[in-house]
XYZ file of C-alpha atoms in Angstrom:
152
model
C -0.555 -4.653 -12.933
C 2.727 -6.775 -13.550
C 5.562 -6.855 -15.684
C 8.566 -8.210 -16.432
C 11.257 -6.100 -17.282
C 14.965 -7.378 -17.675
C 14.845 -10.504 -15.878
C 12.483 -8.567 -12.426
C 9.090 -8.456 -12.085
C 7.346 -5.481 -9.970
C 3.809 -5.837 -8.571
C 2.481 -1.816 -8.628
C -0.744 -0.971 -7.407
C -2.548 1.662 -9.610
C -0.832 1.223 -12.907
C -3.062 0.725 -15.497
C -6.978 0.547 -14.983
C -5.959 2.443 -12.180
C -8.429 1.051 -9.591
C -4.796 -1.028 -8.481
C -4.357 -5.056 -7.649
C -6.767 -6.600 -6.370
C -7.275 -10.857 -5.462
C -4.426 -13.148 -5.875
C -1.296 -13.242 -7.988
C 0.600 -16.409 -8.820
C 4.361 -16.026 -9.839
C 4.741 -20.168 -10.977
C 7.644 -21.664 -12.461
C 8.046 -25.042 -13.438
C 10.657 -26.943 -10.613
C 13.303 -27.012 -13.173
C 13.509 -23.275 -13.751
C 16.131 -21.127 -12.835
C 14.892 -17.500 -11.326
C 16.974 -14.717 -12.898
C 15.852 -11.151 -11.264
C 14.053 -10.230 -8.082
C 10.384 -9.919 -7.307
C 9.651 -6.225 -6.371
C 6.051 -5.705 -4.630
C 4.620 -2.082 -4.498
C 7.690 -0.150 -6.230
C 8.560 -0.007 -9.742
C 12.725 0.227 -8.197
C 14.213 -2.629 -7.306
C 14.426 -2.795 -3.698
C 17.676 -5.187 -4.015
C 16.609 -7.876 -2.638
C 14.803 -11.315 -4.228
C 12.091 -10.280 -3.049
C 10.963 -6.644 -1.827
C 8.256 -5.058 -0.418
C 7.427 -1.741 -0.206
C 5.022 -1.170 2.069
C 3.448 -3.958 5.005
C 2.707 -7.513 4.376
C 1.014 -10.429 6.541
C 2.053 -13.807 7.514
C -0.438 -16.369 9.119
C -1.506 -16.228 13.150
C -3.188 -18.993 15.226
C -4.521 -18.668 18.858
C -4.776 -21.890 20.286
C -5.229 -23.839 23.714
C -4.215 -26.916 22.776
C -1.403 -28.602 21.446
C -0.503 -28.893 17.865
C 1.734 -29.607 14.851
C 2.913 -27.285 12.981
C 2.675 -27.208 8.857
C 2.702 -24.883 5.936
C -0.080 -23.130 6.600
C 1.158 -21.944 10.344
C 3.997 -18.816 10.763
C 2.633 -17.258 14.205
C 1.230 -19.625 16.855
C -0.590 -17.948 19.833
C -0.411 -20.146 23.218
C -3.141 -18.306 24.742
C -3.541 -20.625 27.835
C -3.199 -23.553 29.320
C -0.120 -26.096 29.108
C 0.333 -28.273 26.135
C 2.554 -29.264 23.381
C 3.758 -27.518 20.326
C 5.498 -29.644 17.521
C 7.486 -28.795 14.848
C 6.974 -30.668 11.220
C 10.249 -32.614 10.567
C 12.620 -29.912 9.147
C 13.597 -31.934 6.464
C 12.870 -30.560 3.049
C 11.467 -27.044 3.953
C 14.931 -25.316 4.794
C 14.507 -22.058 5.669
C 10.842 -22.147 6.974
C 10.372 -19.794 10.179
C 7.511 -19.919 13.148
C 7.096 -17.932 15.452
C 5.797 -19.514 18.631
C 4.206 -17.058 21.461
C 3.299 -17.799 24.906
C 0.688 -14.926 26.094
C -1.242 -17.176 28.391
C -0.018 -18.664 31.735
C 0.785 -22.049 30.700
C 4.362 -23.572 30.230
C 4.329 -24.394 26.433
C 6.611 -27.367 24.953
C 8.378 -27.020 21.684
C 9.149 -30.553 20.796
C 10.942 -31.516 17.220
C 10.487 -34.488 15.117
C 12.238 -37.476 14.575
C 14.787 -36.513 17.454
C 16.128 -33.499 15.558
C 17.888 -31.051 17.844
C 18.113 -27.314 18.266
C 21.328 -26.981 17.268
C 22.471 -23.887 18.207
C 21.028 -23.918 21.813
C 23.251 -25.452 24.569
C 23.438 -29.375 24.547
C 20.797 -29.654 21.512
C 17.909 -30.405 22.575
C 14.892 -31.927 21.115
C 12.899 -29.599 22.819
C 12.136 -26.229 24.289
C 10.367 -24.794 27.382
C 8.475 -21.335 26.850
C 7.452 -19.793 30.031
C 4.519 -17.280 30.352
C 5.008 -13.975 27.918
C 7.858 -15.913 26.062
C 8.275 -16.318 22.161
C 10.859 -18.630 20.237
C 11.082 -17.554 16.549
C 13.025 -21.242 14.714
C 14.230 -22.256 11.351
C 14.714 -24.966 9.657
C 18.259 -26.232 8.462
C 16.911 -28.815 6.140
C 18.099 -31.274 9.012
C 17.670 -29.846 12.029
C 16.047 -26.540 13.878
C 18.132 -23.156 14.993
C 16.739 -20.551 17.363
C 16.411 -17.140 15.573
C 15.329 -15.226 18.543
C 14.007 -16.155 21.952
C 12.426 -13.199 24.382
């Protein structure tokens, strides 16, 4: 069950029919719309935030063995052997997007950019970046470039 209630919209499981949410829910506004409130998921208090969840949520994984490049349907990417290239989408127009990239094989993985952008909050900017064996790199994009969230 949803509603809207001054301007925020909660997602509650078990109001109503009481057998809770089930499939998918679309929250779609047209590109000229302004949001006005915050998105709650799983509470009916607002958790403060745009967008809240109460309780766990899933982003998408990929094991692979081969190089790649990365789009909208990727968050997690699993190296899970060998020695290959990983490549960011240009980070133009998708500000904000994060991946995480994981190296749990024995490979050396390269994270290579697009269109020569740089990571620009890593010494010298580079266009690329080496993950040794049982590494991750968690980036964002700037709308122009990449920055390094976390790096283990």
């Amino acid at each position: 069950t949803g509603n809207a209630n001054g301007g925020n919209v909660y997602i509650v499981p078990g109001i109503g029919n009481g057998t809770g949410i089930s499939g998918e829910i679309f929250l779609g506004l047209s590109p000229s719309a302004t949001v006005r409130g915050n998105v709650t998921i799983g509470s009916a208090t607002p958790m403060g935030s745009n967008l809240g969840v109460q309780g766990s949520f899933a982003t998408a994984y990929r094991a692979i063995t081969a190089l790649r490049t990365l789009d909208a349907t990727d968050y997690t990417i699993d190296c899970t052997a060998n020695t290959f290239t990983v490549t960011l989408p240009t980070a133009v127009s998708i500000t904000g997007r994060i991946y995480t990239i994981v190296n749990s094989g024995a490979g050396v993985i390269t994270i290579a950019t697009t269109s020569s952008q740089t990571f620009t909050n890593v010494v010298a900017t580079p266009t690329t970046l080496t993950l040794s064996a049982v590494g991750t790199y968690q980036v964002q994009s700037t709308g122009a470039n990449w920055v390094v969230l976390s790096t283990n």
